[in-house]
XYZ file of C-alpha atoms in Angstrom:
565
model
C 49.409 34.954 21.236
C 51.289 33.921 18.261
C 52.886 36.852 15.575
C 50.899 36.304 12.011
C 53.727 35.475 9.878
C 55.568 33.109 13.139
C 56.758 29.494 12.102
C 54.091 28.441 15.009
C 51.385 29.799 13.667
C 51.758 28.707 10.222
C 52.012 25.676 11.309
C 49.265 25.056 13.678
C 46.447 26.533 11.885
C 46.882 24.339 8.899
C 47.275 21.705 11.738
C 44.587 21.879 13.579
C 42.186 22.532 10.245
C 43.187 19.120 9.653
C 42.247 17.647 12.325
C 38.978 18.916 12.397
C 38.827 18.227 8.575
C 39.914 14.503 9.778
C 37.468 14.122 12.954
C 34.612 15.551 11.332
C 35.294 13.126 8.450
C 35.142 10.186 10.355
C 32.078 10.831 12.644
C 30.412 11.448 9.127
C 31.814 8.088 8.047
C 30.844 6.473 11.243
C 27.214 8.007 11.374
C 27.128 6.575 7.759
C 28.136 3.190 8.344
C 26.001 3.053 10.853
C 23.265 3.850 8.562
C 24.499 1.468 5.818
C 24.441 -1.066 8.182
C 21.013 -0.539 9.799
C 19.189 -0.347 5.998
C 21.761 -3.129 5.190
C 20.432 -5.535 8.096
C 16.693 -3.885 7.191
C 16.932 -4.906 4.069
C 17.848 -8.225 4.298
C 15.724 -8.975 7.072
C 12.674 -8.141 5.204
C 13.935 -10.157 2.178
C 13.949 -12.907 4.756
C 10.371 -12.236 6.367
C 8.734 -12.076 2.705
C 10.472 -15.815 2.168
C 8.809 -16.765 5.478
C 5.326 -14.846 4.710
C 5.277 -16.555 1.296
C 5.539 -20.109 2.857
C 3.746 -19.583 5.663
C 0.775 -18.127 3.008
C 1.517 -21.293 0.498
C 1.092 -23.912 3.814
C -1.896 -22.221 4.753
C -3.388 -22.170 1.283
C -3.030 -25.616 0.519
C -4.394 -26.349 4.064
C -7.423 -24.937 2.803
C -7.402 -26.368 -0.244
C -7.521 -29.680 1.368
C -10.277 -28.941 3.574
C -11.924 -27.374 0.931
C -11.729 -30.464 -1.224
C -12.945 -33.085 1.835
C -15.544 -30.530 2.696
C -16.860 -30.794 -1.038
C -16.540 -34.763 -1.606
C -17.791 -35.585 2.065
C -20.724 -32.882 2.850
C -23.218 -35.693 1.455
C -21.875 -38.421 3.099
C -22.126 -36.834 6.493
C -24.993 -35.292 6.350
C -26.336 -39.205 5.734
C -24.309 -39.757 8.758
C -26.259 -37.159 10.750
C -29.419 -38.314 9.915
C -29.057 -41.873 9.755
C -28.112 -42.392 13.612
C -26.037 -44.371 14.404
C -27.358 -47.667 13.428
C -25.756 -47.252 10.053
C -23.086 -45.216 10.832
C -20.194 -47.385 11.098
C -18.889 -47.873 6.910
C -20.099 -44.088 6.264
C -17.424 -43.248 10.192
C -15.027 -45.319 8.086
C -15.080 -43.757 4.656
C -15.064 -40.323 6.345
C -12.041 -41.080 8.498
C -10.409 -42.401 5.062
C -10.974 -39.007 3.254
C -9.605 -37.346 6.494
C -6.682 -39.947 6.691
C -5.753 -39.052 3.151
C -5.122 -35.692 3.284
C -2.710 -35.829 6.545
C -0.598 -38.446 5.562
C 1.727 -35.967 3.816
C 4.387 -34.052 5.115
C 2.882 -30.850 3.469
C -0.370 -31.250 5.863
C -1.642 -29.792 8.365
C -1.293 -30.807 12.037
C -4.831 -32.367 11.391
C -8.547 -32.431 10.066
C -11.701 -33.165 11.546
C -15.678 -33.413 11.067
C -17.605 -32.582 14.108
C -21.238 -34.203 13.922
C -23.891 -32.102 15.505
C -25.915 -33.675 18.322
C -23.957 -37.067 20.643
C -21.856 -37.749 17.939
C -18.661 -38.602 17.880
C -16.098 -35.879 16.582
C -13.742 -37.640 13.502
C -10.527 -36.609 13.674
C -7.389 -37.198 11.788
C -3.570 -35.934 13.317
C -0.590 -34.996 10.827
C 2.760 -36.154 11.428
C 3.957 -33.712 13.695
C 1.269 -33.900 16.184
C 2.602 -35.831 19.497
C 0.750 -38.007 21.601
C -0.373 -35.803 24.533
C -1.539 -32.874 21.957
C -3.505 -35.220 20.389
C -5.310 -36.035 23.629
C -5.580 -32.367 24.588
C -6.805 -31.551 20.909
C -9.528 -34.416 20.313
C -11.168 -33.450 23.997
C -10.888 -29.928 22.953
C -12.617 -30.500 19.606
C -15.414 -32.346 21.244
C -16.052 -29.884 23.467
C -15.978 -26.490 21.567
C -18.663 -24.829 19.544
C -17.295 -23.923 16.129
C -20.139 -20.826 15.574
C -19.357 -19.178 12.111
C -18.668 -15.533 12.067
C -19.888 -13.036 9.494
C -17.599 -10.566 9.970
C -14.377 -12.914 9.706
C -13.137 -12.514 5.842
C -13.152 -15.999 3.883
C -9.556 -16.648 4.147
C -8.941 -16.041 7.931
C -7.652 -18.107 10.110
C -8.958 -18.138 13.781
C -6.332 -18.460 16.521
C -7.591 -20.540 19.926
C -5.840 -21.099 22.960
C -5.644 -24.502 24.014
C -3.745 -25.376 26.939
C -1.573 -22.314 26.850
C -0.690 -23.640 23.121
C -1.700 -20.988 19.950
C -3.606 -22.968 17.100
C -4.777 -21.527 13.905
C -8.230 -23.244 13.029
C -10.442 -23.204 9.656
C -13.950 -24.441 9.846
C -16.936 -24.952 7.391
C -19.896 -25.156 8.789
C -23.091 -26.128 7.021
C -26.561 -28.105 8.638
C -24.194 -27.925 12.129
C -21.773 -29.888 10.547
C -18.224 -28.693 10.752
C -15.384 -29.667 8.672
C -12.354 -28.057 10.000
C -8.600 -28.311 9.865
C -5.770 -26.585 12.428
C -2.649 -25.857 12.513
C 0.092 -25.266 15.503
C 0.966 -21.733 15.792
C 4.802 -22.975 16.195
C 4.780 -24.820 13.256
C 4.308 -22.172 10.910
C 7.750 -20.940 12.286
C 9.726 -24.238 11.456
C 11.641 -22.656 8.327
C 12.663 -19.734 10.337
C 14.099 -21.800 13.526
C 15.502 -24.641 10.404
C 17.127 -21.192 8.462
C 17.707 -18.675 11.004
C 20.742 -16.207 10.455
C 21.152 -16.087 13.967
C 20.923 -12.190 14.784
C 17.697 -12.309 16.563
C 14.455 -14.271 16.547
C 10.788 -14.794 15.034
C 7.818 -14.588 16.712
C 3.927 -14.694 15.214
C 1.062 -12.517 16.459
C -2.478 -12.060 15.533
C -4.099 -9.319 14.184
C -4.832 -8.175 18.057
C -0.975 -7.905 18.883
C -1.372 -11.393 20.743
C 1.759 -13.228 20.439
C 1.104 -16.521 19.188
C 4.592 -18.353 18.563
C 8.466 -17.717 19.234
C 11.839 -18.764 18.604
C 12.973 -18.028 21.589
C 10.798 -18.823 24.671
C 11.958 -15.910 26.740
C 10.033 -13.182 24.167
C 6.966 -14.850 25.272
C 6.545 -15.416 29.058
C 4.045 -13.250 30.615
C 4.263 -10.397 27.738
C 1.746 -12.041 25.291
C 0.720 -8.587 23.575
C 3.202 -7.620 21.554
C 3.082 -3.859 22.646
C 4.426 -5.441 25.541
C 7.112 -7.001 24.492
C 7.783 -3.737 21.759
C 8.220 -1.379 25.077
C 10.095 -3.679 27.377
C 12.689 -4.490 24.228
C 11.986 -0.895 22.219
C 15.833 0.422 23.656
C 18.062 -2.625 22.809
C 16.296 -4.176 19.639
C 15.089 -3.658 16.352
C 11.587 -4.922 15.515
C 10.920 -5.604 11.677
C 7.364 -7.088 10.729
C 5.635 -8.237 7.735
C 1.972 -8.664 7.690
C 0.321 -11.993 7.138
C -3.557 -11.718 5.728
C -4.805 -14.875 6.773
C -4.222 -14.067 10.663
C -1.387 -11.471 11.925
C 2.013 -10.615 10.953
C 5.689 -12.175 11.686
C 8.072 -10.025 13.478
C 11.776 -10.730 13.285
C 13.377 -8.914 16.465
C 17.367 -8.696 16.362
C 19.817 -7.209 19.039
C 20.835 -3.926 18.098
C 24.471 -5.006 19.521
C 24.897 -8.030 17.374
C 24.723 -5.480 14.583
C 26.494 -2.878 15.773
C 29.232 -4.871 17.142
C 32.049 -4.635 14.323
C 31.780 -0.999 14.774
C 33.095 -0.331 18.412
C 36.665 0.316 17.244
C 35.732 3.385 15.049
C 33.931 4.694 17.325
C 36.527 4.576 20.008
C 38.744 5.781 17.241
C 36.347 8.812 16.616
C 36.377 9.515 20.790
C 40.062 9.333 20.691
C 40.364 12.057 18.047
C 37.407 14.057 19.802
C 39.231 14.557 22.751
C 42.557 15.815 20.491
C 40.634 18.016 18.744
C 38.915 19.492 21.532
C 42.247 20.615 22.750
C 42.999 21.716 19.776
C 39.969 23.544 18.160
C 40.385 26.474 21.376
C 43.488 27.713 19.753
C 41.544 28.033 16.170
C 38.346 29.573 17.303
C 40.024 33.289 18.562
C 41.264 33.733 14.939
C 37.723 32.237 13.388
C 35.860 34.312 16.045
C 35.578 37.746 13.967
C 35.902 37.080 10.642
C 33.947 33.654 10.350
C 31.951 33.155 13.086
C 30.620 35.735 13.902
C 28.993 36.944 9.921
C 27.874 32.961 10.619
C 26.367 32.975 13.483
C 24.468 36.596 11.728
C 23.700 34.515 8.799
C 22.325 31.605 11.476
C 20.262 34.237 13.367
C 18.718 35.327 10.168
C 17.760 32.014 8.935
C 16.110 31.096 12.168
C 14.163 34.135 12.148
C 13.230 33.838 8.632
C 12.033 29.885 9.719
C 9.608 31.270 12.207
C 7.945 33.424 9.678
C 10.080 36.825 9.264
C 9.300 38.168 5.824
C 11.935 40.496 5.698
C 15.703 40.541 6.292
C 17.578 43.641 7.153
C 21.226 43.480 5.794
C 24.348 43.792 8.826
C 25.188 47.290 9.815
C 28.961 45.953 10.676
C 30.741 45.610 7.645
C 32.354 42.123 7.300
C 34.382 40.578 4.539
C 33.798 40.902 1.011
C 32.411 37.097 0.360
C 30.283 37.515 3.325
C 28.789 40.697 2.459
C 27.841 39.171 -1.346
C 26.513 36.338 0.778
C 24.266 38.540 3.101
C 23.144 40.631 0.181
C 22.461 36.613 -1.898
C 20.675 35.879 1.227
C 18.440 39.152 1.116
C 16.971 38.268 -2.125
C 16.780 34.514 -1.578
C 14.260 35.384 1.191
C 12.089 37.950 -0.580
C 12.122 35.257 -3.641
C 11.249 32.353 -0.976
C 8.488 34.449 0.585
C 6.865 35.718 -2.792
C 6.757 31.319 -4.113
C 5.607 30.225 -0.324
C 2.506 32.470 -1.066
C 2.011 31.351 -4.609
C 2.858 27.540 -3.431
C 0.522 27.755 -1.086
C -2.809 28.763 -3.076
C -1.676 26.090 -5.743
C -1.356 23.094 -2.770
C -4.946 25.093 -1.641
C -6.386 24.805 -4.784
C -4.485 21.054 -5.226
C -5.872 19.590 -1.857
C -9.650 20.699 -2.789
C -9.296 18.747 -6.309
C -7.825 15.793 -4.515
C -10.456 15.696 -2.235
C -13.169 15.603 -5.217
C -11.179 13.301 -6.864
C -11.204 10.829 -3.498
C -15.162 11.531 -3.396
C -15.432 10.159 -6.880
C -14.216 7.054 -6.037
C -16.240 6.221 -3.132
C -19.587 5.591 -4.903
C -22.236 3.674 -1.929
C -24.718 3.669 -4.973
C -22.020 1.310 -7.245
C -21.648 -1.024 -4.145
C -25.061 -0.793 -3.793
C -25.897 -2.090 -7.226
C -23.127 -4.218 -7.133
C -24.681 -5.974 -4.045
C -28.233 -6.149 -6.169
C -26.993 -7.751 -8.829
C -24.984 -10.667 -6.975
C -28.394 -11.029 -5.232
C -30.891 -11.093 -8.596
C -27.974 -13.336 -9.918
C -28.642 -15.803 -7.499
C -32.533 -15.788 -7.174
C -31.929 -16.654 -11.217
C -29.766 -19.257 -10.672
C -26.558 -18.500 -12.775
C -23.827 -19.083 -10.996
C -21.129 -18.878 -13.779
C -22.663 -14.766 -14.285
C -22.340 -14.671 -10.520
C -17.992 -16.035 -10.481
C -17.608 -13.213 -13.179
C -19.272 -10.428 -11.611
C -17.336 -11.097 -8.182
C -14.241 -11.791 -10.541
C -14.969 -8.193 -11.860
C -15.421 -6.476 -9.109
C -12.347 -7.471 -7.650
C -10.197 -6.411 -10.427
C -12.623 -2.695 -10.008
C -11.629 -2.567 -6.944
C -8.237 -2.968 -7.147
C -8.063 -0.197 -9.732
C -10.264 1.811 -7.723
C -8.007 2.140 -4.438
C -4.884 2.246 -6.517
C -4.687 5.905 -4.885
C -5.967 9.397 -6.026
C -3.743 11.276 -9.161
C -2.258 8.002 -10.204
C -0.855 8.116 -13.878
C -1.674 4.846 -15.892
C -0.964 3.904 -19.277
C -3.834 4.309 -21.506
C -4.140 0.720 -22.056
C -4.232 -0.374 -18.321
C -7.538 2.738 -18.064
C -8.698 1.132 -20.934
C -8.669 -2.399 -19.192
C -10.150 -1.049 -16.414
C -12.473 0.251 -18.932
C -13.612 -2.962 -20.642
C -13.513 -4.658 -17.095
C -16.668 -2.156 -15.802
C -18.073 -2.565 -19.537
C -18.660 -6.522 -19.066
C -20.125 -5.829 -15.246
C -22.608 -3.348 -16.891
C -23.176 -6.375 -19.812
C -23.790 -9.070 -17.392
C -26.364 -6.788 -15.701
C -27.794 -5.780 -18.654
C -27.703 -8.723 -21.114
C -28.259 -7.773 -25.056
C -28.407 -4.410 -24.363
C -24.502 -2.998 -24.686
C -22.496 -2.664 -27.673
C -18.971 -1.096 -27.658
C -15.861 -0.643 -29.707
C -12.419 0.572 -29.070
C -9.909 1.842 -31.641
C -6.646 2.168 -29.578
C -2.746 3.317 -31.399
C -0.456 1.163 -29.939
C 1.934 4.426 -29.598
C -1.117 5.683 -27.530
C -1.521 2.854 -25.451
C 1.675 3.893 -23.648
C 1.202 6.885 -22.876
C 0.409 7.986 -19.094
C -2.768 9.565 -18.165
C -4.628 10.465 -14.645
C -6.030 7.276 -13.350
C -10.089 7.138 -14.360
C -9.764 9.766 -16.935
C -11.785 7.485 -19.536
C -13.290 5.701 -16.879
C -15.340 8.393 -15.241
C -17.055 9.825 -18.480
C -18.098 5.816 -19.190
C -19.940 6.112 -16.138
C -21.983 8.705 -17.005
C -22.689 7.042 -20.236
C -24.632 4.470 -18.508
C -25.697 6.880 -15.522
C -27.135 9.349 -18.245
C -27.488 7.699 -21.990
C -28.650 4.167 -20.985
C -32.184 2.908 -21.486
C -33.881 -0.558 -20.212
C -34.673 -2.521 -23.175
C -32.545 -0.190 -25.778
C -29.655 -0.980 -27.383
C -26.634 1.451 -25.841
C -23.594 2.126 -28.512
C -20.416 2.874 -27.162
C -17.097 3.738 -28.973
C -13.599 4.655 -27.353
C -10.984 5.874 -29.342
C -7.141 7.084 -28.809
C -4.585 8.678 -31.289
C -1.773 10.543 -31.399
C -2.066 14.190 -33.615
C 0.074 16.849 -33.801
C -1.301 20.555 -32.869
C 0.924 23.216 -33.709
C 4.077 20.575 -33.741
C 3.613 19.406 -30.053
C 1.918 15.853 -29.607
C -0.844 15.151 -28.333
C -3.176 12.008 -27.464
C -6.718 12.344 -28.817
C -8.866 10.437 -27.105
C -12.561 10.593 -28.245
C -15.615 9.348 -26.115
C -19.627 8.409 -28.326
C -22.067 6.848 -27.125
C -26.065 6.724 -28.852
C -27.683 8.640 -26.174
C -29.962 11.906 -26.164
C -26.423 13.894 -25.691
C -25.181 16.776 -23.543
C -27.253 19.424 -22.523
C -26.768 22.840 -24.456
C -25.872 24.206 -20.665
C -22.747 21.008 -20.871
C -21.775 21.314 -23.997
C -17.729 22.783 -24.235
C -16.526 23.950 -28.045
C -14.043 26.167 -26.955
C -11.280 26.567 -24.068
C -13.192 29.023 -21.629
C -14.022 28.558 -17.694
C -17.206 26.189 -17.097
C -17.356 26.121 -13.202
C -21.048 27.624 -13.285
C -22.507 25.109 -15.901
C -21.711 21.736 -13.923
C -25.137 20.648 -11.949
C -24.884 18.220 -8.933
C -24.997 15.110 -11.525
C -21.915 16.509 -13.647
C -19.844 17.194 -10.875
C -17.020 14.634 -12.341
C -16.962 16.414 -15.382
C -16.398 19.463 -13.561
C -13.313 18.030 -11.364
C -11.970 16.222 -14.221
C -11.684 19.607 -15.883
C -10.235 21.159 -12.856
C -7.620 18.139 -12.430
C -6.733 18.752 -16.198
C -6.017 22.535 -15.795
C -3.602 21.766 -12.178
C -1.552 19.113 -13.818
C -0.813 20.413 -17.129
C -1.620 24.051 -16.808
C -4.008 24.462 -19.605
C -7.878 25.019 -20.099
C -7.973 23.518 -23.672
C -8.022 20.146 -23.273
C -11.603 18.798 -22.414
C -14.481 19.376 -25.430
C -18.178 18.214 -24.455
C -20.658 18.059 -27.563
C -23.420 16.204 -29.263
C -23.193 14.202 -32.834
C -26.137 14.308 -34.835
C -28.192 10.985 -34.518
C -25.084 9.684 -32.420
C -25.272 11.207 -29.269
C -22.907 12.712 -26.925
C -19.363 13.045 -27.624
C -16.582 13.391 -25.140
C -12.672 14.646 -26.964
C -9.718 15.287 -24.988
C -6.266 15.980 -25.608
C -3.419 15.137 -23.396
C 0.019 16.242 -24.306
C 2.447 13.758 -24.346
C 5.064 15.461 -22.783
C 4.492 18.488 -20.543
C 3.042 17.333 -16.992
C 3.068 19.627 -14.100
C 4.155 16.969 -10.826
């Protein structure tokens, strides 16, 4: 071998450092570009299946609209038409095929509408523009020949996909006193922007909610593999499937060749080969010279780490005695692993402790009694006849909902709780009319500030679980400030209502532990305590206790700042 201080060996080490400084560069640059261009192409293609979702969603909706709107002008007249006979039917035929005509002689409608009479009767039906002449012959014996049944468990704005002669249609029926008013839709024809706009690295295709492949750019993707798992493991290798769901019936899936994406790439790559092969001819000369003094304290250090991975709590230092940098290192590495071991343990009972919280906090929101009550009041709604209570209530509950699955330990702004808040207020109002009073006082440098989602929320709750009374008046009055307690902010946020007030067992004055006092009914009071104390540390924040001739009275203080993620 080469002398320490020859020419040669001065100059090949530097040499080949470089070139493994220069290979390992590149694959890193290569593996990178690879990746930029994968979440590139991602990217965009999911920009591009939102733009398709959206119209697809907007074509849909004002399909229904229209049937919606002929179901609601016509229902009369056909129901005439039904039991009339058809003696008399001929002007009403004529002013229903008029309604039908006028809301397909867009281009924005659908491929058609149609009013199926129950008994002999003839089905009316109405084609779109696009329709040809042989679908419409297929179509109008299909339609007088199929059963549109209604079907409870199908959500209100779901389409239904049918088969007819090996071509996917989307149908939407009404069906009231076996009259149907439907309208359809040609699977294909929801994917006209994307064969109009393509960017020509793959194709579109449409599926159902069952994986069944209902319409394709390309013909060849649908063939004998109509399930999409299919067509995902035949393909899985040599393209990339992207989808974006669609509620009213399935999802869109835009599959691209990986090579069309990869392609400009093939000369780094060939590039990075090239220089592989160099540098494995090179790298042999390198490694005697590495072999003692670098690799082998690495491969120690390696050895270590793996054995520390599978659970080792403990890790002896070398006997051999290597460099100076690598002994510091070993010796770093010691205490690193005693530190590691001693925060696993205390990480652990925290995510423990965490998970059991979360897990309350989950059971809070999944209330069968609300629903329950919920479902009551829609139905005592309608046996009185008010309709207008009845659109706010489901209104309401919608928006409850959507807070309510928003996700366990979500932070809100005070004002969105408080919105929530009010929203769950008027539900209670419009079940009990007369009876509810409330106020809210709310800084407007409170109102930003970020708080556990149903903080406020779950201690109104028990207001009208615990304090309200059927034919009493109920007070309620919310209130949020910022103070300052020993020069650190803090948002005060104070809770009355006019009921009979905690229990003396309840009641909290001072900061000390309260798991014992909680009964089954308080036991959101009890993990809203416990959620307080995990995410900001402290025991002092929640006070329970009872106003004279005002009731109970809820104060808690959230610091603005300090939150413990």
């Amino acid at each position: 071998m080469f002398k320490t201080n020859s020419i040669v060996f001065k100059f090949l080490v530097p040499l080949t450092i470089i070139l493994f400084i220069l290979f390992s560069v590149l694959l890193l640059s290569n593996i990178y570009s690879l990746e930029v261009v994968r979440n590139h192409f991602l990217n965009n293609a999911r920009n591009t299946l939102e733009i398709y979702v959206e119209n697809i969603h907007n074509n849909l909706s004002i399909y229904s609209k229209d049937l919606t709107e002929v179901f609601e002008n016509n229902i009369d007249i056909a129901i005439d038409r039904s039991n009339n006979g058809d003696d008399s039917s001929y002007f009403q035929d004529i002013q229903l095929m008029n309604a039908l005509k006028a809301k397909v002689s867009n281009n924005y409608s659908s491929d058609g509408v149609f009013i199926k009479l129950p008994g002999s009767a003839a089905t009316l039906i109405q084609f779109g523009n696009r329709s040809e002449i042989a679908d419409k012959l297929i179509l109008a014996d299909f339609l007088d020949r199929h059963e549109f049944r209604p079907d409870s468990q199908t959500e209100i704005d779901q389409w239904t996909s049918l088969i007819i002669q090996d071509q996917h249609y989307l149908f939407k029926f009404i069906t009231y006193n076996d009259i149907t008013f439907g309208t359809f839709v040609k699977a294909s024809s929801l994917l006209s922007i994307a064969q109009r706009e393509g960017d020509g690295f793959g194709h579109y295709v449409l599926s159902n909610h069952e994986g069944i492949i209902l319409a394709s750019t390309d013909s060849g993707f649908v063939g004998g593999e109509a399930a999409l798992r299919g067509l995902r493991d035949r393909h899985e290798d040599s393209y990339l499937f992207i989808s974006e769901p669609i509620n009213e019936f399935g999802q869109i899936i835009h599959i691209a060749a990986k090579q069309n994406i990869f392609s400009g790439l093939k000369l780094i790559q060939w590039l990075i080969i090239s220089l592989g092969v160099i540098s494995i001819i090179v790298i042999p000369l390198l490694l005697r010279w590495l072999a003692k003094d670098i690799l082998q304290p690495i491969l120690e250090l390696v050895r270590a780490a793996k054995e520390v991975e599978t659970g080792q709590p403990e890790f002896p230092l070398p006997s051999e005695r290597y460099s100076l940098e690598f002994m510091k290192l070993f010796h770093s590495f010691h205490s690193m692993v005693n530190e590691i071991t001693t925060l696993k343990i205390r990480t652990y009972e925290e995510q423990i402790e965490k998970s059991r919280n979360e897990l309350k906090y989950l059971q809070m929101q999944i209330r069968p009694h609300f629903f329950l009550n919920a479902i009551s009041t829609i139905s005592s709604l309608s046996y009185q006849q008010k309709n207008e209570e009845i659109r706010e209530w489901i209104s309401l509950l919608s928006k409850h909902l959507r807070y309510m699955f928003k996700g366990a330990f979500t932070f809100v702004p005070i004002y969105e709780e408080m919105s929530h808040v009010e929203n769950y207020i008027r539900m209670q109002e419009i079940r009990y009319p007369d009876q509810i009073f409330y106020m809210t006082d709310i800084d407007y440098r409170a109102g930003e500030i970020e708080i556990p989602q149903f903080l406020i929320q779950t201690f109104v709750e028990n207001i009208f679980k615990h304090a309200m009374t059927y034919g009493e008046m109920l007070s309620i009055f919310i209130r949020a400030d910022i103070e300052m307690l020993n020069e650190e902010p803090f948002v005060r946020i104070v809770v009355e209502d006019n009921g009979e007030g905690f229990p003396e067992a309840l009641q909290i004055h001072e900061p000390v532990q309260q798991e014992a006092r909680e009964t089954d009914g308080q036991v959101g009071i009890a993990n809203i305590r416990r959620t307080l104390q995990l995410i900001y540390k402290r025991d002092d924040l929640l006070y329970l206790s009872n106003v004279e001739r005002s009731g109970a009275r809820v104060e808690l203080r959230i610091p603005v700042y300090a939150r413990a993620d």
